[in-house]
């Protein structure tokens, strides 16, 4: 059954003028469900960690690194993104990176975040997986104490590598999963999409499902709708990351709407990686019109020109059909699509309703 949440005080909302929308978007409580923590590494922090760890970089300065952020597609971004992550060696590096993200998230009124991380990017360089996880877990704890942000971690398998490598990564992660069961809640699938369909990872996802982990996968970012079908039917994921290409297949759209499968959409990322030429051409408003459970997210904010509120504000500026009622739906979807408990979700929706009623 597809139920689309409706905001409280509908009449008042209709009166909210376009010029008041940015303030509303910035101040409303929200969750972030699609953020690669390595994609939050700002050039300044990359240089700081490179100096701290004695890692040589291919760029002379922060400015020259930033100037290289002109991407033509997903792969052109991933090449630079993996190079940036090479400065992460010690537990403190992972902690500091995540804390820098949480600081930004708090400023954007993010009250809950589910962070992706790519352990294979680090274990391939000899960093033990428990060092990665321990640093991130410690940051999640600090974020709750310092900013009141709740958070969890989703371990992503790199799809350009083999399923054997993913199974090996899972084996390495098992003691940490046991130790941090409340934090490390699920697995995802990311990296180069084309030529690496979800079904390549059927066995490792089945194993994770048996372990009781939550399942998500990137699909339909650059890859075809068939990848969304197989993420749902073969991997049995609960959320689709991106999924914007679903509109090419009406039967798929009907399925996603009927089952209320969340799509964690990342508008600024999609423009930077040329999935859409401009934000005005983005299909987010269309996805909402089709009754899909869409959320807005930042993906790799240090590389794509902005954190969560920047994504909200620029998207609403570009897509003029979006109103305060859509803002409510997007924020509410972010809570409902999260892997938090029903009690937490109800608490946030109450806060969200109160926020909109006070506008
Ligand atoms: N890893 C980091 N960002 C990604 C994206 N947008 N798509 C696939 N893999 C990623
Ligand atoms: Zn992503």
mmCIF file of C-alpha atoms and ligand atoms in Angstrom:
data_model
loop_
_atom_site.group_PDB
_atom_site.id
_atom_site.type_symbol
_atom_site.label_atom_id
_atom_site.label_comp_id
_atom_site.label_asym_id
_atom_site.label_seq_id
_atom_site.Cartn_x
_atom_site.Cartn_y
_atom_site.Cartn_z
ATOM 1 C CA UNK A 1 0.000 0.000 0.000
ATOM 2 C CA UNK A 2 1.495 3.295 -1.059
ATOM 3 C CA UNK A 3 0.835 5.973 1.527
ATOM 4 C CA UNK A 4 2.294 9.383 0.854
ATOM 5 C CA UNK A 5 2.741 11.392 4.061
ATOM 6 C CA UNK A 6 0.914 14.687 4.185
ATOM 7 C CA UNK A 7 2.177 17.657 6.158
ATOM 8 C CA UNK A 8 0.322 19.106 9.113
ATOM 9 C CA UNK A 9 -1.327 22.498 8.680
ATOM 10 C CA UNK A 10 -1.624 22.120 4.877
ATOM 11 C CA UNK A 11 -3.210 25.534 4.365
ATOM 12 C CA UNK A 12 -0.406 27.358 6.126
ATOM 13 C CA UNK A 13 2.131 25.478 4.079
ATOM 14 C CA UNK A 14 0.577 26.506 0.806
ATOM 15 C CA UNK A 15 1.139 30.112 1.895
ATOM 16 C CA UNK A 16 4.849 29.694 2.467
ATOM 17 C CA UNK A 17 6.444 31.905 -0.124
ATOM 18 C CA UNK A 18 9.232 30.768 -2.380
ATOM 19 C CA UNK A 19 11.642 33.193 -0.690
ATOM 20 C CA UNK A 20 11.011 31.609 2.727
ATOM 21 C CA UNK A 21 11.671 28.089 1.428
ATOM 22 C CA UNK A 22 15.490 28.097 1.825
ATOM 23 C CA UNK A 23 15.198 28.968 5.521
ATOM 24 C CA UNK A 24 12.603 26.238 6.003
ATOM 25 C CA UNK A 25 14.747 23.686 4.165
ATOM 26 C CA UNK A 26 17.771 24.600 6.270
ATOM 27 C CA UNK A 27 16.006 24.577 9.616
ATOM 28 C CA UNK A 28 13.826 21.474 9.308
ATOM 29 C CA UNK A 29 15.132 18.339 11.052
ATOM 30 C CA UNK A 30 16.248 15.654 8.625
ATOM 31 C CA UNK A 31 18.156 12.391 8.238
ATOM 32 C CA UNK A 32 20.969 11.652 5.798
ATOM 33 C CA UNK A 33 20.949 8.115 4.393
ATOM 34 C CA UNK A 34 23.440 8.284 1.523
ATOM 35 C CA UNK A 35 26.805 9.735 2.465
ATOM 36 C CA UNK A 36 30.115 8.005 1.709
ATOM 37 C CA UNK A 37 32.231 9.126 4.630
ATOM 38 C CA UNK A 38 35.379 9.037 2.470
ATOM 39 C CA UNK A 39 33.526 11.437 0.162
ATOM 40 C CA UNK A 40 33.369 13.986 2.976
ATOM 41 C CA UNK A 41 37.175 14.387 3.007
ATOM 42 C CA UNK A 42 37.723 18.046 2.164
ATOM 43 C CA UNK A 43 40.955 18.929 0.288
ATOM 44 C CA UNK A 44 42.241 20.794 3.364
ATOM 45 C CA UNK A 45 41.875 17.674 5.514
ATOM 46 C CA UNK A 46 43.427 15.510 2.773
ATOM 47 C CA UNK A 47 46.527 17.733 2.895
ATOM 48 C CA UNK A 48 46.547 17.814 6.708
ATOM 49 C CA UNK A 49 46.365 14.002 6.943
ATOM 50 C CA UNK A 50 48.954 13.577 4.165
ATOM 51 C CA UNK A 51 51.374 15.735 6.167
ATOM 52 C CA UNK A 52 50.525 13.972 9.443
ATOM 53 C CA UNK A 53 51.056 10.521 7.898
ATOM 54 C CA UNK A 54 53.886 11.281 5.465
ATOM 55 C CA UNK A 55 51.795 10.319 2.429
ATOM 56 C CA UNK A 56 52.826 11.842 -0.932
ATOM 57 C CA UNK A 57 50.026 13.389 -2.993
ATOM 58 C CA UNK A 58 49.927 13.867 -6.773
ATOM 59 C CA UNK A 59 48.808 17.500 -6.252
ATOM 60 C CA UNK A 60 50.859 20.441 -5.041
ATOM 61 C CA UNK A 61 48.185 22.348 -3.198
ATOM 62 C CA UNK A 62 44.611 22.365 -1.982
ATOM 63 C CA UNK A 63 43.711 24.567 -4.940
ATOM 64 C CA UNK A 64 45.281 22.301 -7.533
ATOM 65 C CA UNK A 65 43.520 19.293 -6.008
ATOM 66 C CA UNK A 66 40.187 21.108 -6.009
ATOM 67 C CA UNK A 67 40.780 22.186 -9.609
ATOM 68 C CA UNK A 68 40.925 18.485 -10.557
ATOM 69 C CA UNK A 69 37.309 18.020 -9.430
ATOM 70 C CA UNK A 70 35.929 18.319 -12.964
ATOM 71 C CA UNK A 71 34.314 14.955 -13.575
ATOM 72 C CA UNK A 72 32.978 13.490 -16.786
ATOM 73 C CA UNK A 73 31.312 10.416 -15.289
ATOM 74 C CA UNK A 74 31.311 8.168 -12.207
ATOM 75 C CA UNK A 75 34.659 6.524 -13.009
ATOM 76 C CA UNK A 76 36.481 9.844 -13.456
ATOM 77 C CA UNK A 77 35.310 10.789 -9.952
ATOM 78 C CA UNK A 78 36.130 7.425 -8.367
ATOM 79 C CA UNK A 79 39.758 7.619 -9.557
ATOM 80 C CA UNK A 80 40.262 10.872 -7.600
ATOM 81 C CA UNK A 81 38.113 9.757 -4.663
ATOM 82 C CA UNK A 82 40.203 6.605 -4.077
ATOM 83 C CA UNK A 83 43.422 8.647 -4.372
ATOM 84 C CA UNK A 84 42.086 11.089 -1.730
ATOM 85 C CA UNK A 85 41.311 8.214 0.654
ATOM 86 C CA UNK A 86 44.959 7.076 0.514
ATOM 87 C CA UNK A 87 45.845 9.548 3.324
ATOM 88 C CA UNK A 88 43.738 7.565 5.836
ATOM 89 C CA UNK A 89 45.966 5.223 7.835
ATOM 90 C CA UNK A 90 45.225 5.347 11.545
ATOM 91 C CA UNK A 91 42.161 5.118 13.770
ATOM 92 C CA UNK A 92 42.422 8.841 14.530
ATOM 93 C CA UNK A 93 42.259 9.664 10.796
ATOM 94 C CA UNK A 94 38.924 7.858 10.377
ATOM 95 C CA UNK A 95 37.640 9.459 13.568
ATOM 96 C CA UNK A 96 38.692 12.973 12.525
ATOM 97 C CA UNK A 97 37.221 12.583 9.033
ATOM 98 C CA UNK A 98 33.850 11.480 10.406
ATOM 99 C CA UNK A 99 33.822 14.207 13.079
ATOM 100 C CA UNK A 100 34.390 16.853 10.406
ATOM 101 C CA UNK A 101 31.322 15.458 8.596
ATOM 102 C CA UNK A 102 29.194 15.384 11.763
ATOM 103 C CA UNK A 103 30.085 19.029 12.455
ATOM 104 C CA UNK A 104 28.757 19.999 9.017
ATOM 105 C CA UNK A 105 25.740 17.718 9.418
ATOM 106 C CA UNK A 106 24.820 19.304 12.745
ATOM 107 C CA UNK A 107 24.914 22.743 11.099
ATOM 108 C CA UNK A 108 22.489 21.384 8.468
ATOM 109 C CA UNK A 109 20.059 20.176 11.162
ATOM 110 C CA UNK A 110 20.768 16.512 10.422
ATOM 111 C CA UNK A 111 19.554 14.588 13.471
ATOM 112 C CA UNK A 112 20.343 11.100 12.172
ATOM 113 C CA UNK A 113 22.920 9.815 9.657
ATOM 114 C CA UNK A 114 23.670 6.396 8.203
ATOM 115 C CA UNK A 115 27.251 6.468 6.933
ATOM 116 C CA UNK A 116 28.645 4.347 4.123
ATOM 117 C CA UNK A 117 32.280 3.350 4.312
ATOM 118 C CA UNK A 118 34.500 1.443 1.847
ATOM 119 C CA UNK A 119 36.766 -0.878 3.877
ATOM 120 C CA UNK A 120 38.395 -2.452 0.803
ATOM 121 C CA UNK A 121 39.853 0.931 -0.164
ATOM 122 C CA UNK A 122 41.795 0.784 3.099
ATOM 123 C CA UNK A 123 42.468 -2.936 3.645
ATOM 124 C CA UNK A 124 44.031 -3.088 0.148
ATOM 125 C CA UNK A 125 46.600 -0.569 1.463
ATOM 126 C CA UNK A 126 47.308 -2.653 4.557
ATOM 127 C CA UNK A 127 45.046 -0.816 7.024
ATOM 128 C CA UNK A 128 43.355 -3.403 9.275
ATOM 129 C CA UNK A 129 39.554 -3.331 8.981
ATOM 130 C CA UNK A 130 39.143 -3.003 12.764
ATOM 131 C CA UNK A 131 41.178 0.236 12.690
ATOM 132 C CA UNK A 132 38.738 1.685 10.137
ATOM 133 C CA UNK A 133 35.658 0.559 12.043
ATOM 134 C CA UNK A 134 36.963 1.528 15.487
ATOM 135 C CA UNK A 135 37.721 5.079 14.324
ATOM 136 C CA UNK A 136 34.280 5.469 12.776
ATOM 137 C CA UNK A 137 32.448 3.946 15.752
ATOM 138 C CA UNK A 138 34.248 6.313 18.100
ATOM 139 C CA UNK A 139 33.198 9.280 15.945
ATOM 140 C CA UNK A 140 29.568 8.083 15.972
ATOM 141 C CA UNK A 141 29.701 8.009 19.777
ATOM 142 C CA UNK A 142 31.279 11.477 19.939
ATOM 143 C CA UNK A 143 28.696 12.852 17.496
ATOM 144 C CA UNK A 144 25.885 11.731 19.762
ATOM 145 C CA UNK A 145 27.526 13.285 22.813
ATOM 146 C CA UNK A 146 28.605 16.529 21.097
ATOM 147 C CA UNK A 147 25.844 17.191 18.569
ATOM 148 C CA UNK A 148 22.970 14.903 19.598
ATOM 149 C CA UNK A 149 23.171 13.191 16.198
ATOM 150 C CA UNK A 150 22.366 9.481 16.164
ATOM 151 C CA UNK A 151 24.182 7.436 13.540
ATOM 152 C CA UNK A 152 25.015 4.010 12.216
ATOM 153 C CA UNK A 153 27.460 2.491 9.748
ATOM 154 C CA UNK A 154 26.896 0.609 6.493
ATOM 155 C CA UNK A 155 29.852 -1.353 5.109
ATOM 156 C CA UNK A 156 29.970 -1.116 1.309
ATOM 157 C CA UNK A 157 31.494 -3.722 -0.981
ATOM 158 C CA UNK A 158 33.313 -2.355 -4.017
ATOM 159 C CA UNK A 159 31.563 -3.779 -7.065
ATOM 160 C CA UNK A 160 34.574 -3.407 -9.383
ATOM 161 C CA UNK A 161 36.297 -6.066 -7.251
ATOM 162 C CA UNK A 162 35.307 -9.746 -7.155
ATOM 163 C CA UNK A 163 32.651 -11.385 -5.003
ATOM 164 C CA UNK A 164 35.451 -13.459 -3.432
ATOM 165 C CA UNK A 165 37.070 -10.197 -2.287
ATOM 166 C CA UNK A 166 33.724 -9.087 -0.825
ATOM 167 C CA UNK A 167 33.332 -12.419 0.999
ATOM 168 C CA UNK A 168 36.853 -12.074 2.347
ATOM 169 C CA UNK A 169 36.068 -8.526 3.535
ATOM 170 C CA UNK A 170 32.953 -9.799 5.293
ATOM 171 C CA UNK A 171 35.026 -12.466 7.056
ATOM 172 C CA UNK A 172 37.531 -9.826 8.183
ATOM 173 C CA UNK A 173 34.677 -7.627 9.445
ATOM 174 C CA UNK A 174 32.848 -10.333 11.433
ATOM 175 C CA UNK A 175 34.543 -9.704 14.819
ATOM 176 C CA UNK A 176 33.842 -5.949 14.481
ATOM 177 C CA UNK A 177 30.246 -6.648 13.436
ATOM 178 C CA UNK A 178 29.843 -8.785 16.568
ATOM 179 C CA UNK A 179 31.481 -6.160 18.758
ATOM 180 C CA UNK A 180 29.565 -3.171 17.326
ATOM 181 C CA UNK A 181 26.265 -4.792 16.405
ATOM 182 C CA UNK A 182 24.266 -1.685 17.383
ATOM 183 C CA UNK A 183 26.405 0.594 15.147
ATOM 184 C CA UNK A 184 27.433 -1.521 12.158
ATOM 185 C CA UNK A 185 23.962 -2.323 10.975
ATOM 186 C CA UNK A 186 24.194 -3.173 7.299
ATOM 187 C CA UNK A 187 25.981 -3.585 3.998
ATOM 188 C CA UNK A 188 25.809 -1.794 0.667
ATOM 189 C CA UNK A 189 27.257 -1.987 -2.834
ATOM 190 C CA UNK A 190 29.072 0.910 -4.484
ATOM 191 C CA UNK A 191 31.847 1.944 -6.920
ATOM 192 C CA UNK A 192 31.799 1.501 -10.733
ATOM 193 C CA UNK A 193 28.284 0.463 -11.662
ATOM 194 C CA UNK A 194 28.440 -0.256 -15.398
ATOM 195 C CA UNK A 195 29.441 -3.846 -16.124
ATOM 196 C CA UNK A 196 29.105 -4.858 -12.457
ATOM 197 C CA UNK A 197 25.466 -5.899 -11.952
ATOM 198 C CA UNK A 198 24.119 -6.592 -8.468
ATOM 199 C CA UNK A 199 23.774 -10.338 -9.158
ATOM 200 C CA UNK A 200 27.584 -10.565 -9.151
ATOM 201 C CA UNK A 201 27.239 -10.249 -5.342
ATOM 202 C CA UNK A 202 24.319 -12.671 -4.771
ATOM 203 C CA UNK A 203 26.192 -14.988 -2.383
ATOM 204 C CA UNK A 204 27.750 -12.332 -0.171
ATOM 205 C CA UNK A 205 24.431 -10.492 0.186
ATOM 206 C CA UNK A 206 22.660 -13.793 1.021
ATOM 207 C CA UNK A 207 25.250 -14.379 3.733
ATOM 208 C CA UNK A 208 24.763 -10.855 5.125
ATOM 209 C CA UNK A 209 21.016 -11.378 5.123
ATOM 210 C CA UNK A 210 21.480 -14.559 7.181
ATOM 211 C CA UNK A 211 23.565 -12.519 9.606
ATOM 212 C CA UNK A 212 20.624 -10.161 10.081
ATOM 213 C CA UNK A 213 22.325 -7.172 8.437
ATOM 214 C CA UNK A 214 20.266 -4.516 6.646
ATOM 215 C CA UNK A 215 20.833 -4.441 2.877
ATOM 216 C CA UNK A 216 21.110 -1.548 0.415
ATOM 217 C CA UNK A 217 22.765 -1.145 -3.008
ATOM 218 C CA UNK A 218 23.617 1.561 -5.504
ATOM 219 C CA UNK A 219 21.606 0.860 -8.648
ATOM 220 C CA UNK A 220 20.231 2.911 -11.526
ATOM 221 C CA UNK A 221 22.726 5.759 -11.093
ATOM 222 C CA UNK A 222 24.568 5.105 -14.380
ATOM 223 C CA UNK A 223 23.401 1.509 -14.714
ATOM 224 C CA UNK A 224 20.121 0.417 -16.345
ATOM 225 C CA UNK A 225 16.759 -0.299 -14.643
ATOM 226 C CA UNK A 226 17.640 -4.032 -14.862
ATOM 227 C CA UNK A 227 20.187 -3.395 -12.097
ATOM 228 C CA UNK A 228 17.434 -2.034 -9.843
ATOM 229 C CA UNK A 229 15.324 -5.132 -10.494
ATOM 230 C CA UNK A 230 18.209 -7.448 -9.606
ATOM 231 C CA UNK A 231 19.163 -5.409 -6.525
ATOM 232 C CA UNK A 232 15.580 -5.980 -5.329
ATOM 233 C CA UNK A 233 15.045 -9.551 -6.484
ATOM 234 C CA UNK A 234 18.510 -11.104 -6.236
ATOM 235 C CA UNK A 235 20.179 -9.109 -3.449
ATOM 236 C CA UNK A 236 16.837 -8.401 -1.706
ATOM 237 C CA UNK A 237 17.858 -4.903 -0.675
ATOM 238 C CA UNK A 238 15.558 -2.645 1.342
ATOM 239 C CA UNK A 239 16.649 0.667 -0.206
ATOM 240 C CA UNK A 240 18.021 1.662 -3.591
ATOM 241 C CA UNK A 241 20.823 4.223 -3.604
ATOM 242 C CA UNK A 242 20.215 6.693 -6.464
ATOM 243 C CA UNK A 243 17.726 4.710 -8.592
ATOM 244 C CA UNK A 244 16.976 7.723 -10.790
ATOM 245 C CA UNK A 245 17.005 5.636 -13.979
ATOM 246 C CA UNK A 246 13.927 3.710 -12.747
ATOM 247 C CA UNK A 247 11.736 6.108 -14.772
ATOM 248 C CA UNK A 248 12.828 4.321 -17.946
ATOM 249 C CA UNK A 249 10.762 1.300 -16.849
ATOM 250 C CA UNK A 250 7.098 1.948 -15.895
ATOM 251 C CA UNK A 251 6.672 -1.551 -14.411
ATOM 252 C CA UNK A 252 9.651 -0.898 -12.145
ATOM 253 C CA UNK A 253 8.240 2.473 -11.061
ATOM 254 C CA UNK A 254 4.934 0.753 -10.214
ATOM 255 C CA UNK A 255 6.778 -1.836 -8.132
ATOM 256 C CA UNK A 256 8.897 0.736 -6.278
ATOM 257 C CA UNK A 257 5.791 2.797 -5.511
ATOM 258 C CA UNK A 258 3.644 -0.175 -4.451
ATOM 259 C CA UNK A 259 6.345 -1.520 -2.127
ATOM 260 C CA UNK A 260 7.421 1.943 -1.043
ATOM 261 C CA UNK A 261 11.078 1.139 -1.686
ATOM 262 C CA UNK A 262 13.103 4.234 -0.732
ATOM 263 C CA UNK A 263 15.362 5.865 -3.330
ATOM 264 C CA UNK A 264 18.229 7.803 -1.750
ATOM 265 C CA UNK A 265 18.669 10.457 -4.434
ATOM 266 C CA UNK A 266 21.720 12.755 -4.602
ATOM 267 C CA UNK A 267 20.968 15.742 -6.865
ATOM 268 C CA UNK A 268 24.309 17.612 -6.804
ATOM 269 C CA UNK A 269 26.184 14.334 -7.326
ATOM 270 C CA UNK A 270 24.002 13.488 -10.331
ATOM 271 C CA UNK A 271 24.858 16.793 -11.990
ATOM 272 C CA UNK A 272 28.586 16.636 -11.187
ATOM 273 C CA UNK A 273 28.774 13.083 -12.566
ATOM 274 C CA UNK A 274 26.702 14.044 -15.634
ATOM 275 C CA UNK A 275 23.741 11.792 -14.928
ATOM 276 C CA UNK A 276 21.742 14.992 -15.622
ATOM 277 C CA UNK A 277 23.160 18.006 -17.486
ATOM 278 C CA UNK A 278 21.669 20.528 -15.054
ATOM 279 C CA UNK A 279 19.719 20.500 -11.798
ATOM 280 C CA UNK A 280 16.734 21.947 -13.664
ATOM 281 C CA UNK A 281 16.699 18.722 -15.696
ATOM 282 C CA UNK A 282 16.842 16.473 -12.617
ATOM 283 C CA UNK A 283 13.896 14.076 -12.295
ATOM 284 C CA UNK A 284 13.476 14.350 -8.500
ATOM 285 C CA UNK A 285 10.157 16.234 -8.740
ATOM 286 C CA UNK A 286 8.924 13.674 -11.262
ATOM 287 C CA UNK A 287 9.902 10.807 -8.943
ATOM 288 C CA UNK A 288 7.855 12.417 -6.161
ATOM 289 C CA UNK A 289 4.908 12.921 -8.536
ATOM 290 C CA UNK A 290 5.088 9.220 -9.367
ATOM 291 C CA UNK A 291 4.512 8.496 -5.672
ATOM 292 C CA UNK A 292 8.015 7.192 -4.944
ATOM 293 C CA UNK A 293 9.615 7.366 -1.508
ATOM 294 C CA UNK A 294 12.434 9.762 -2.385
ATOM 295 C CA UNK A 295 15.031 11.208 -0.021
ATOM 296 C CA UNK A 296 17.653 13.906 -0.692
ATOM 297 C CA UNK A 297 21.272 13.164 0.191
ATOM 298 C CA UNK A 298 24.778 14.496 -0.411
ATOM 299 C CA UNK A 299 26.659 11.322 -1.577
ATOM 300 C CA UNK A 300 30.230 12.742 -1.573
ATOM 301 C CA UNK A 301 29.780 16.324 -0.380
ATOM 302 C CA UNK A 302 33.456 17.356 -0.451
ATOM 303 C CA UNK A 303 33.596 16.513 -4.156
ATOM 304 C CA UNK A 304 30.174 17.554 -5.427
ATOM 305 C CA UNK A 305 29.766 21.111 -4.190
ATOM 306 C CA UNK A 306 27.816 20.841 -1.020
ATOM 307 C CA UNK A 307 26.455 19.143 2.061
ATOM 308 C CA UNK A 308 22.857 18.194 2.682
ATOM 309 C CA UNK A 309 21.279 21.630 2.930
ATOM 310 C CA UNK A 310 23.073 22.770 -0.219
ATOM 311 C CA UNK A 311 21.469 19.833 -2.006
ATOM 312 C CA UNK A 312 18.029 20.789 -0.672
ATOM 313 C CA UNK A 313 18.319 24.500 -1.391
ATOM 314 C CA UNK A 314 19.811 24.217 -4.890
ATOM 315 C CA UNK A 315 17.334 21.508 -5.898
ATOM 316 C CA UNK A 316 14.342 23.573 -4.760
ATOM 317 C CA UNK A 317 15.772 26.620 -6.534
ATOM 318 C CA UNK A 318 16.150 24.679 -9.775
ATOM 319 C CA UNK A 319 12.871 22.742 -9.662
ATOM 320 C CA UNK A 320 10.291 25.469 -9.177
ATOM 321 C CA UNK A 321 7.348 23.063 -8.812
ATOM 322 C CA UNK A 322 8.725 21.969 -5.430
ATOM 323 C CA UNK A 323 6.941 23.538 -2.458
ATOM 324 C CA UNK A 324 7.010 23.438 1.330
ATOM 325 C CA UNK A 325 4.733 20.392 1.179
ATOM 326 C CA UNK A 326 7.444 18.567 -0.789
ATOM 327 C CA UNK A 327 10.037 19.672 1.760
ATOM 328 C CA UNK A 328 7.932 18.035 4.460
ATOM 329 C CA UNK A 329 7.542 14.833 2.459
ATOM 330 C CA UNK A 330 11.287 14.627 1.767
ATOM 331 C CA UNK A 331 12.232 15.147 5.420
ATOM 332 C CA UNK A 332 9.589 12.694 6.584
ATOM 333 C CA UNK A 333 10.729 10.119 4.020
ATOM 334 C CA UNK A 334 14.294 10.482 5.318
ATOM 335 C CA UNK A 335 13.136 9.363 8.770
ATOM 336 C CA UNK A 336 10.773 6.656 7.580
ATOM 337 C CA UNK A 337 13.347 5.183 5.177
ATOM 338 C CA UNK A 338 16.025 5.066 7.873
ATOM 339 C CA UNK A 339 17.019 1.912 9.741
ATOM 340 C CA UNK A 340 16.198 3.501 13.101
ATOM 341 C CA UNK A 341 13.622 2.002 15.473
ATOM 342 C CA UNK A 342 9.914 2.787 15.119
ATOM 343 C CA UNK A 343 10.086 4.762 18.362
ATOM 344 C CA UNK A 344 12.947 6.938 17.040
ATOM 345 C CA UNK A 345 11.104 7.511 13.773
ATOM 346 C CA UNK A 346 7.921 8.521 15.582
ATOM 347 C CA UNK A 347 9.927 10.913 17.761
ATOM 348 C CA UNK A 348 11.509 12.636 14.737
ATOM 349 C CA UNK A 349 8.234 12.865 12.825
ATOM 350 C CA UNK A 350 6.706 14.541 15.897
ATOM 351 C CA UNK A 351 9.560 17.074 15.901
ATOM 352 C CA UNK A 352 9.158 17.608 12.163
ATOM 353 C CA UNK A 353 5.407 18.195 12.513
ATOM 354 C CA UNK A 354 6.015 20.664 15.326
ATOM 355 C CA UNK A 355 8.572 22.481 13.183
ATOM 356 C CA UNK A 356 6.169 22.825 10.259
ATOM 357 C CA UNK A 357 3.285 23.879 12.507
ATOM 358 C CA UNK A 358 5.461 26.664 13.933
ATOM 359 C CA UNK A 359 6.340 28.027 10.459
HETATM 360 N N1 LIG B 1 31.349 5.706 -4.140
HETATM 361 C C1 LIG B 1 31.349 6.947 -3.687
HETATM 362 N N2 LIG B 1 30.426 7.679 -4.335
HETATM 363 C C2 LIG B 1 29.812 6.841 -5.209
HETATM 364 C C3 LIG B 1 28.775 6.988 -6.151
HETATM 365 N N3 LIG B 1 28.146 8.148 -6.348
HETATM 366 N N4 LIG B 1 28.415 5.913 -6.884
HETATM 367 C C4 LIG B 1 29.044 4.730 -6.706
HETATM 368 N N5 LIG B 1 30.023 4.547 -5.829
HETATM 369 C C5 LIG B 1 30.413 5.591 -5.073
HETATM 370 ZN ZN1 LIG B 2 26.757 6.927 -3.400
#
